[in-house]
Short mmCIF file of C-alpha atoms in Angstrom, two decimals:
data_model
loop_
_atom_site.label_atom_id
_atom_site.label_comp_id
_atom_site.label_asym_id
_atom_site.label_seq_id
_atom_site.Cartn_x
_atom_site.Cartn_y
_atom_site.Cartn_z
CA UNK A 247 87.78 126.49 103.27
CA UNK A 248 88.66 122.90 103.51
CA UNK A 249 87.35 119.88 105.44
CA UNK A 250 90.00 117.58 106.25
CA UNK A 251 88.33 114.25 108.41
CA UNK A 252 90.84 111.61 110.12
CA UNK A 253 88.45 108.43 110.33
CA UNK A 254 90.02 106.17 113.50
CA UNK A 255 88.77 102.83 115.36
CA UNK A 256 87.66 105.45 118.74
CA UNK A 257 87.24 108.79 117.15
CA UNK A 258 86.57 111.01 113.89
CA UNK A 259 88.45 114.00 114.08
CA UNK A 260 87.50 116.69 111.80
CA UNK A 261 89.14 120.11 110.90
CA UNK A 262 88.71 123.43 109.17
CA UNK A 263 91.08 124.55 107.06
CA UNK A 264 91.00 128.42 105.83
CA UNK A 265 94.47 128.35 103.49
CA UNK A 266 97.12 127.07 105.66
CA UNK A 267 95.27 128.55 109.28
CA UNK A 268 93.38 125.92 111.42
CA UNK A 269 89.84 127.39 111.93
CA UNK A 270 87.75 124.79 113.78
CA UNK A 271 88.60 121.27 114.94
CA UNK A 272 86.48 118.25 116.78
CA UNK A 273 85.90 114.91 117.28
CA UNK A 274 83.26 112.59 117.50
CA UNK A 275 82.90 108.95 118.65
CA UNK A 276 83.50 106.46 115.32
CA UNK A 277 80.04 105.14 115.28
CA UNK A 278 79.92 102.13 112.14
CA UNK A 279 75.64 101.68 112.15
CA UNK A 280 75.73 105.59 111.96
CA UNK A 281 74.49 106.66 108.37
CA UNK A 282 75.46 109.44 106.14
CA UNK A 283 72.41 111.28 107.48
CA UNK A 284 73.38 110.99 110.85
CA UNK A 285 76.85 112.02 110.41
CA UNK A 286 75.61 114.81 108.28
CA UNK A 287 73.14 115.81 110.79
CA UNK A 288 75.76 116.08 113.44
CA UNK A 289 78.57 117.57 111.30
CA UNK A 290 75.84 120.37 109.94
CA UNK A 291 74.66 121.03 113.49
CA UNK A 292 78.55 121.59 114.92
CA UNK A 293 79.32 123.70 112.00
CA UNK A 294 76.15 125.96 112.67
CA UNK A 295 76.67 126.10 116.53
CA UNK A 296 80.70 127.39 115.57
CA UNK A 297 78.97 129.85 113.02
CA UNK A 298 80.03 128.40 109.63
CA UNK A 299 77.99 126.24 106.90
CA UNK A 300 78.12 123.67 104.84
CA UNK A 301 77.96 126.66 101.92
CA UNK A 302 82.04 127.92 103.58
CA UNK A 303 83.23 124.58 102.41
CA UNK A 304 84.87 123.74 99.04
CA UNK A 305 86.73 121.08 99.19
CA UNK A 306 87.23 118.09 101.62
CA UNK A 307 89.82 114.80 102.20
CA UNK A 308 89.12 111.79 104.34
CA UNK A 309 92.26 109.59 105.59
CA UNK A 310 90.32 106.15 107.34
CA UNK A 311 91.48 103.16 108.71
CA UNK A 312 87.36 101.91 108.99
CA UNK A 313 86.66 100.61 105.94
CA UNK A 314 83.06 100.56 106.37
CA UNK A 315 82.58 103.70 106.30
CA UNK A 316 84.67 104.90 103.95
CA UNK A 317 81.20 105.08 101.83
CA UNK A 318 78.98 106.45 104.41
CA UNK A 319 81.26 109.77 104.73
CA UNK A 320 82.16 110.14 101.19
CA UNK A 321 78.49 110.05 100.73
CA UNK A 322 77.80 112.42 103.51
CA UNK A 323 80.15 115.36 101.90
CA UNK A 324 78.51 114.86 99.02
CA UNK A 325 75.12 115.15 100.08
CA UNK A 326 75.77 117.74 103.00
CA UNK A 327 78.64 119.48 101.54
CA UNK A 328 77.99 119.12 97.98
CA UNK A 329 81.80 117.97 96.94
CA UNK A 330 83.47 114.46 96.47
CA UNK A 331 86.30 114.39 98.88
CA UNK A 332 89.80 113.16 97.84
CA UNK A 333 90.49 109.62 100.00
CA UNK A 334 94.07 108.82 100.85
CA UNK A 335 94.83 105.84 99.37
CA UNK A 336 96.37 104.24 95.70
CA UNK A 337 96.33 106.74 93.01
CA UNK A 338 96.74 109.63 95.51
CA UNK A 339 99.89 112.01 95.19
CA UNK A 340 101.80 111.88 98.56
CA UNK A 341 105.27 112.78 97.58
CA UNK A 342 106.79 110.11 100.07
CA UNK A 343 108.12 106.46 98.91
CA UNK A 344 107.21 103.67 100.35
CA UNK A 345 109.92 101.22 100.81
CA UNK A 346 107.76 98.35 102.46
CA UNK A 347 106.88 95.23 101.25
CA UNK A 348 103.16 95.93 100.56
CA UNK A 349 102.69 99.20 100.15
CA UNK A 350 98.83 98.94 100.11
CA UNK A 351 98.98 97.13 103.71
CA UNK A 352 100.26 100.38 105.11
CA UNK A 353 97.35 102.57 106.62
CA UNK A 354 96.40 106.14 105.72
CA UNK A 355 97.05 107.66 109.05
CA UNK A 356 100.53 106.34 108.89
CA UNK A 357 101.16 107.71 105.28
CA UNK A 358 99.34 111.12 106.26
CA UNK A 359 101.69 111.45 109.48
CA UNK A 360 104.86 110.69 108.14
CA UNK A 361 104.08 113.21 105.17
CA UNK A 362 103.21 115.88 107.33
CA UNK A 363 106.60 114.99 109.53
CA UNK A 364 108.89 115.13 107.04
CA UNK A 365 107.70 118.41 105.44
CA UNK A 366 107.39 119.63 109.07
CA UNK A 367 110.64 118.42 110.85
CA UNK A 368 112.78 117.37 108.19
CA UNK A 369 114.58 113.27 108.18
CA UNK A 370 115.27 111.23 109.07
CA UNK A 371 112.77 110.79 111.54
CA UNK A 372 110.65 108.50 113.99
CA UNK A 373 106.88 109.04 114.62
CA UNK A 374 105.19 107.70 116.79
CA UNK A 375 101.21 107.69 116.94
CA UNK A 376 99.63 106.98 120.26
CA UNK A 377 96.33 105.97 119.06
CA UNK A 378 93.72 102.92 119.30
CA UNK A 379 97.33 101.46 117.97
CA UNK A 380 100.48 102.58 119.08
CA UNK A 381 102.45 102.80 115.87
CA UNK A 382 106.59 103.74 115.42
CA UNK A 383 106.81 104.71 111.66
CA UNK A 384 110.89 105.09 110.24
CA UNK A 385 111.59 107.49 107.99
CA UNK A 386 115.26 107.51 106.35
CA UNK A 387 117.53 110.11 105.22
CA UNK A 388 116.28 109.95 102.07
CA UNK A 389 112.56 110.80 102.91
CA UNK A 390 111.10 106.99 101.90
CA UNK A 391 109.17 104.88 104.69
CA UNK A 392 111.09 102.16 105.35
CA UNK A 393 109.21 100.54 107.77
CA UNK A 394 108.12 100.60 111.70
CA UNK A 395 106.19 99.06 114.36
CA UNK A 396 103.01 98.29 115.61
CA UNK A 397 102.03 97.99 119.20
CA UNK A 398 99.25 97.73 121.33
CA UNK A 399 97.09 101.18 122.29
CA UNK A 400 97.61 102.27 125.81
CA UNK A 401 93.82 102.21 126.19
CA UNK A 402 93.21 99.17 124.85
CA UNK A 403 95.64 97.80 126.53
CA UNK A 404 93.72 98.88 129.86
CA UNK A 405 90.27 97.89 128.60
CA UNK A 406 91.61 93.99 128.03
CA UNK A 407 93.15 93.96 131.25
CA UNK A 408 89.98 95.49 133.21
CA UNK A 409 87.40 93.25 130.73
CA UNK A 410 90.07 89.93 131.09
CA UNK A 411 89.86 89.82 134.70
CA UNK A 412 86.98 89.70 137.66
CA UNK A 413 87.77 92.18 140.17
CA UNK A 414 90.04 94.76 138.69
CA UNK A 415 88.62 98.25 138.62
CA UNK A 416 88.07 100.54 135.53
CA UNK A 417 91.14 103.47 136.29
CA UNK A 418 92.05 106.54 134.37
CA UNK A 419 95.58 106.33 132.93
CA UNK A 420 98.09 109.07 134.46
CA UNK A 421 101.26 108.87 136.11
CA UNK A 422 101.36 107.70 139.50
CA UNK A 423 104.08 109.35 142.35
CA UNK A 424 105.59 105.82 142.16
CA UNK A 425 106.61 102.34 140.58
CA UNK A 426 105.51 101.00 143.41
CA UNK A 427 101.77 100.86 143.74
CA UNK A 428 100.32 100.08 147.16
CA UNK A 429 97.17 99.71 145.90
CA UNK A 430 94.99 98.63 142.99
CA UNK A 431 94.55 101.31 141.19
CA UNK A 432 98.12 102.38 141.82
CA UNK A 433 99.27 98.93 140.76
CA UNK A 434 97.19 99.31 137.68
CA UNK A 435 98.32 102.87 136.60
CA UNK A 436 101.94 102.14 137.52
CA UNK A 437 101.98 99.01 135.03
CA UNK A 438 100.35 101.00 132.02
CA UNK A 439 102.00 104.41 132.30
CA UNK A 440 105.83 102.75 133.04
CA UNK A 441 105.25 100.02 130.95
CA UNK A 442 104.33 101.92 127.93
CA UNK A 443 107.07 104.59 129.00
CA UNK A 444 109.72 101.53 128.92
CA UNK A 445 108.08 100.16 125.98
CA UNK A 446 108.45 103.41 124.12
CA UNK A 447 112.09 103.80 124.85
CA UNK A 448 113.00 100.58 124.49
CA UNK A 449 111.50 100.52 120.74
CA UNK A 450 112.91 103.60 119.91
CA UNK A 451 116.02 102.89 121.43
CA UNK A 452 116.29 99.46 118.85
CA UNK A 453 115.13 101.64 115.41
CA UNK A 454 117.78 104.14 116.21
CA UNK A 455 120.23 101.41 116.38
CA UNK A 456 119.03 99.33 113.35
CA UNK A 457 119.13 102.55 111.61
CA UNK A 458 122.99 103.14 112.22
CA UNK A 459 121.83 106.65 113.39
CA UNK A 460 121.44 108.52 116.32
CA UNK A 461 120.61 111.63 115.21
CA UNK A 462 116.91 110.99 114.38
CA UNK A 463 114.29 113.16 115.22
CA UNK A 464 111.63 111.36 117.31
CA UNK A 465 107.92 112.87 116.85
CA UNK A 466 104.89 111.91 118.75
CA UNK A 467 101.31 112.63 118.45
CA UNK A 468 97.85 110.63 119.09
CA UNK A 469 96.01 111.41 122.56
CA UNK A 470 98.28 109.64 125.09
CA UNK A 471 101.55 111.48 123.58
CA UNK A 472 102.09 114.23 125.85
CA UNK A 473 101.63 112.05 128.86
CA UNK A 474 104.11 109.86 127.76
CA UNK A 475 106.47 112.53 126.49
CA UNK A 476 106.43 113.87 130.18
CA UNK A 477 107.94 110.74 131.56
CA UNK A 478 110.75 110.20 128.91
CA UNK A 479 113.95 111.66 126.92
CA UNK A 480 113.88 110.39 123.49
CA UNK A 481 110.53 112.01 122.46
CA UNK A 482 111.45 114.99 120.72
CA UNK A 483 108.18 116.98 119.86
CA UNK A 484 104.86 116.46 120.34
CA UNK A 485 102.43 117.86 117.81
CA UNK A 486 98.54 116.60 118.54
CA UNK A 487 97.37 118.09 115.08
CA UNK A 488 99.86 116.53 112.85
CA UNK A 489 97.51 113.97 110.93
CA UNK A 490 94.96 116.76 110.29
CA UNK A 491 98.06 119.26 109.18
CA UNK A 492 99.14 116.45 107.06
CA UNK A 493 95.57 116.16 105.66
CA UNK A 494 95.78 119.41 104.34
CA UNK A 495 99.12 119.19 102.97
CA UNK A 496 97.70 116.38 100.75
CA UNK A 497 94.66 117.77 99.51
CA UNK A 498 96.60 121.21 98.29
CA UNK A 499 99.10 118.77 96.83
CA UNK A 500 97.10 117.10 94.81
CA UNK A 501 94.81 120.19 93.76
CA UNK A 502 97.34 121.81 92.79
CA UNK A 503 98.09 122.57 88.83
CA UNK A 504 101.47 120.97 87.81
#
């Protein structure tokens, strides 16, 4: 089996792979004072309590957009699962061009996703990651990344407005029966679900027409995306395990004899 670890700003999600079957997935808050020991610790004890070992695992890849750690969990595979883990990053086979103007500025869990996306659903394509970033990533009918979008995450979005201001309240983000809130929290959940519902559409609504296309495939995936998907038309698919499907694709890729 295969360890495949997605390293974000809020969460580390991990997955077993056995071949091409999903296993075993969870997450765990992204934690930077946290040491390889502790990590280990916790990734040895949620292995045990699911009833594999470190000893099922023989291989591993980590995709991270924390730098600091990138250390602390290569070290902690090493030590607790006895094998170097590939890192997506330069020098790693991806099969997908870049066409940006920096290449190395674009992160791993965008080059992941829109690998996984194209082998998955074909191109061209939009995906969209609702993470601690909301991201749009292009993909053109040739199968290069040409380029996308970055936005603000729906939750942190939230968090500034509760932490900017004295008396708003702390909500949970859902769709209210309404635009019109006649209350706070209403008020609040209105402007964050529509507003990132318009946002979405909008922005999606632009690439399509930059692109000269229509006929793009929109994906969507991160923890807010079926939420959102509810609310509007041009989200085609959601798929919440795409980064960790795209992990996998990457490490038989480039473990693979040519």
């Amino acid at each position: 089996m295969i360890i495949c670890l997605d390293v974000g700003n809020t969460n580390i999600k991990y997955a077993l792979f056995d071949g091409d079957s999903l296993v075993l997935s969870f997450r765990v808050a992204t934690e930077h004072k946290k040491t390889s020991d502790e990590y280990g610790g916790q990734l040895i004890s949620i292995l045990r309590n699911n009833g594999y070992s470190a000893d099922d695992i023989d291989g591993g890849i980590i995709s991270s957009v924390v730098p600091p750690l990138d250390f602390t969990l290569e070290r902690m595979c090493m030590t607790y699962l006895k094998i170097k883990p590939l890192i997506v990053g330069a020098g790693l086979k991806t099969g997908m061009n870049l066409k940006v103007d920096n290449a190395r500025e674009v992160g791993a869990d965008r080059v992941v996703n829109n690998v996984a996306a194209a082998k998955k659903y074909g191109y061209p394509l939009i995906v969209i990651d609702f993470g601690t970033a909301t991201t749009f990533n292009v993909i053109d009918e040739q199968s290069r990344f040409i380029g996308g979008v970055i936005a603000p995450g729906i939750k942190g979005s939230l968090d500034s407005l509760v932490n900017g201001t004295a008396k708003l309240p702390k909500v949970e983000i859902e769709r209210p029966d309404k635009v019109i809130g006649t209350n706070t929290v209403t008020n609040m959940q209105s402007g964050i679900f529509y507003g990132f519902s318009g946002l979405v559409e909008y922005i999606v609504k632009k690439i399509k027409r930059e692109m000269k296309c229509n006929d793009v495939k929109v994906v969507a995936t991160g923890g807010f995306s079926e939420i959102i998907a509810k609310e509007i038309s041009c989200i085609d698919s959601v798929d919440k395990l795409l980064t960790l499907e795209g992990l996998k694709y990457l490490y038989y890729l480039n473990n693979t004899e040519d």
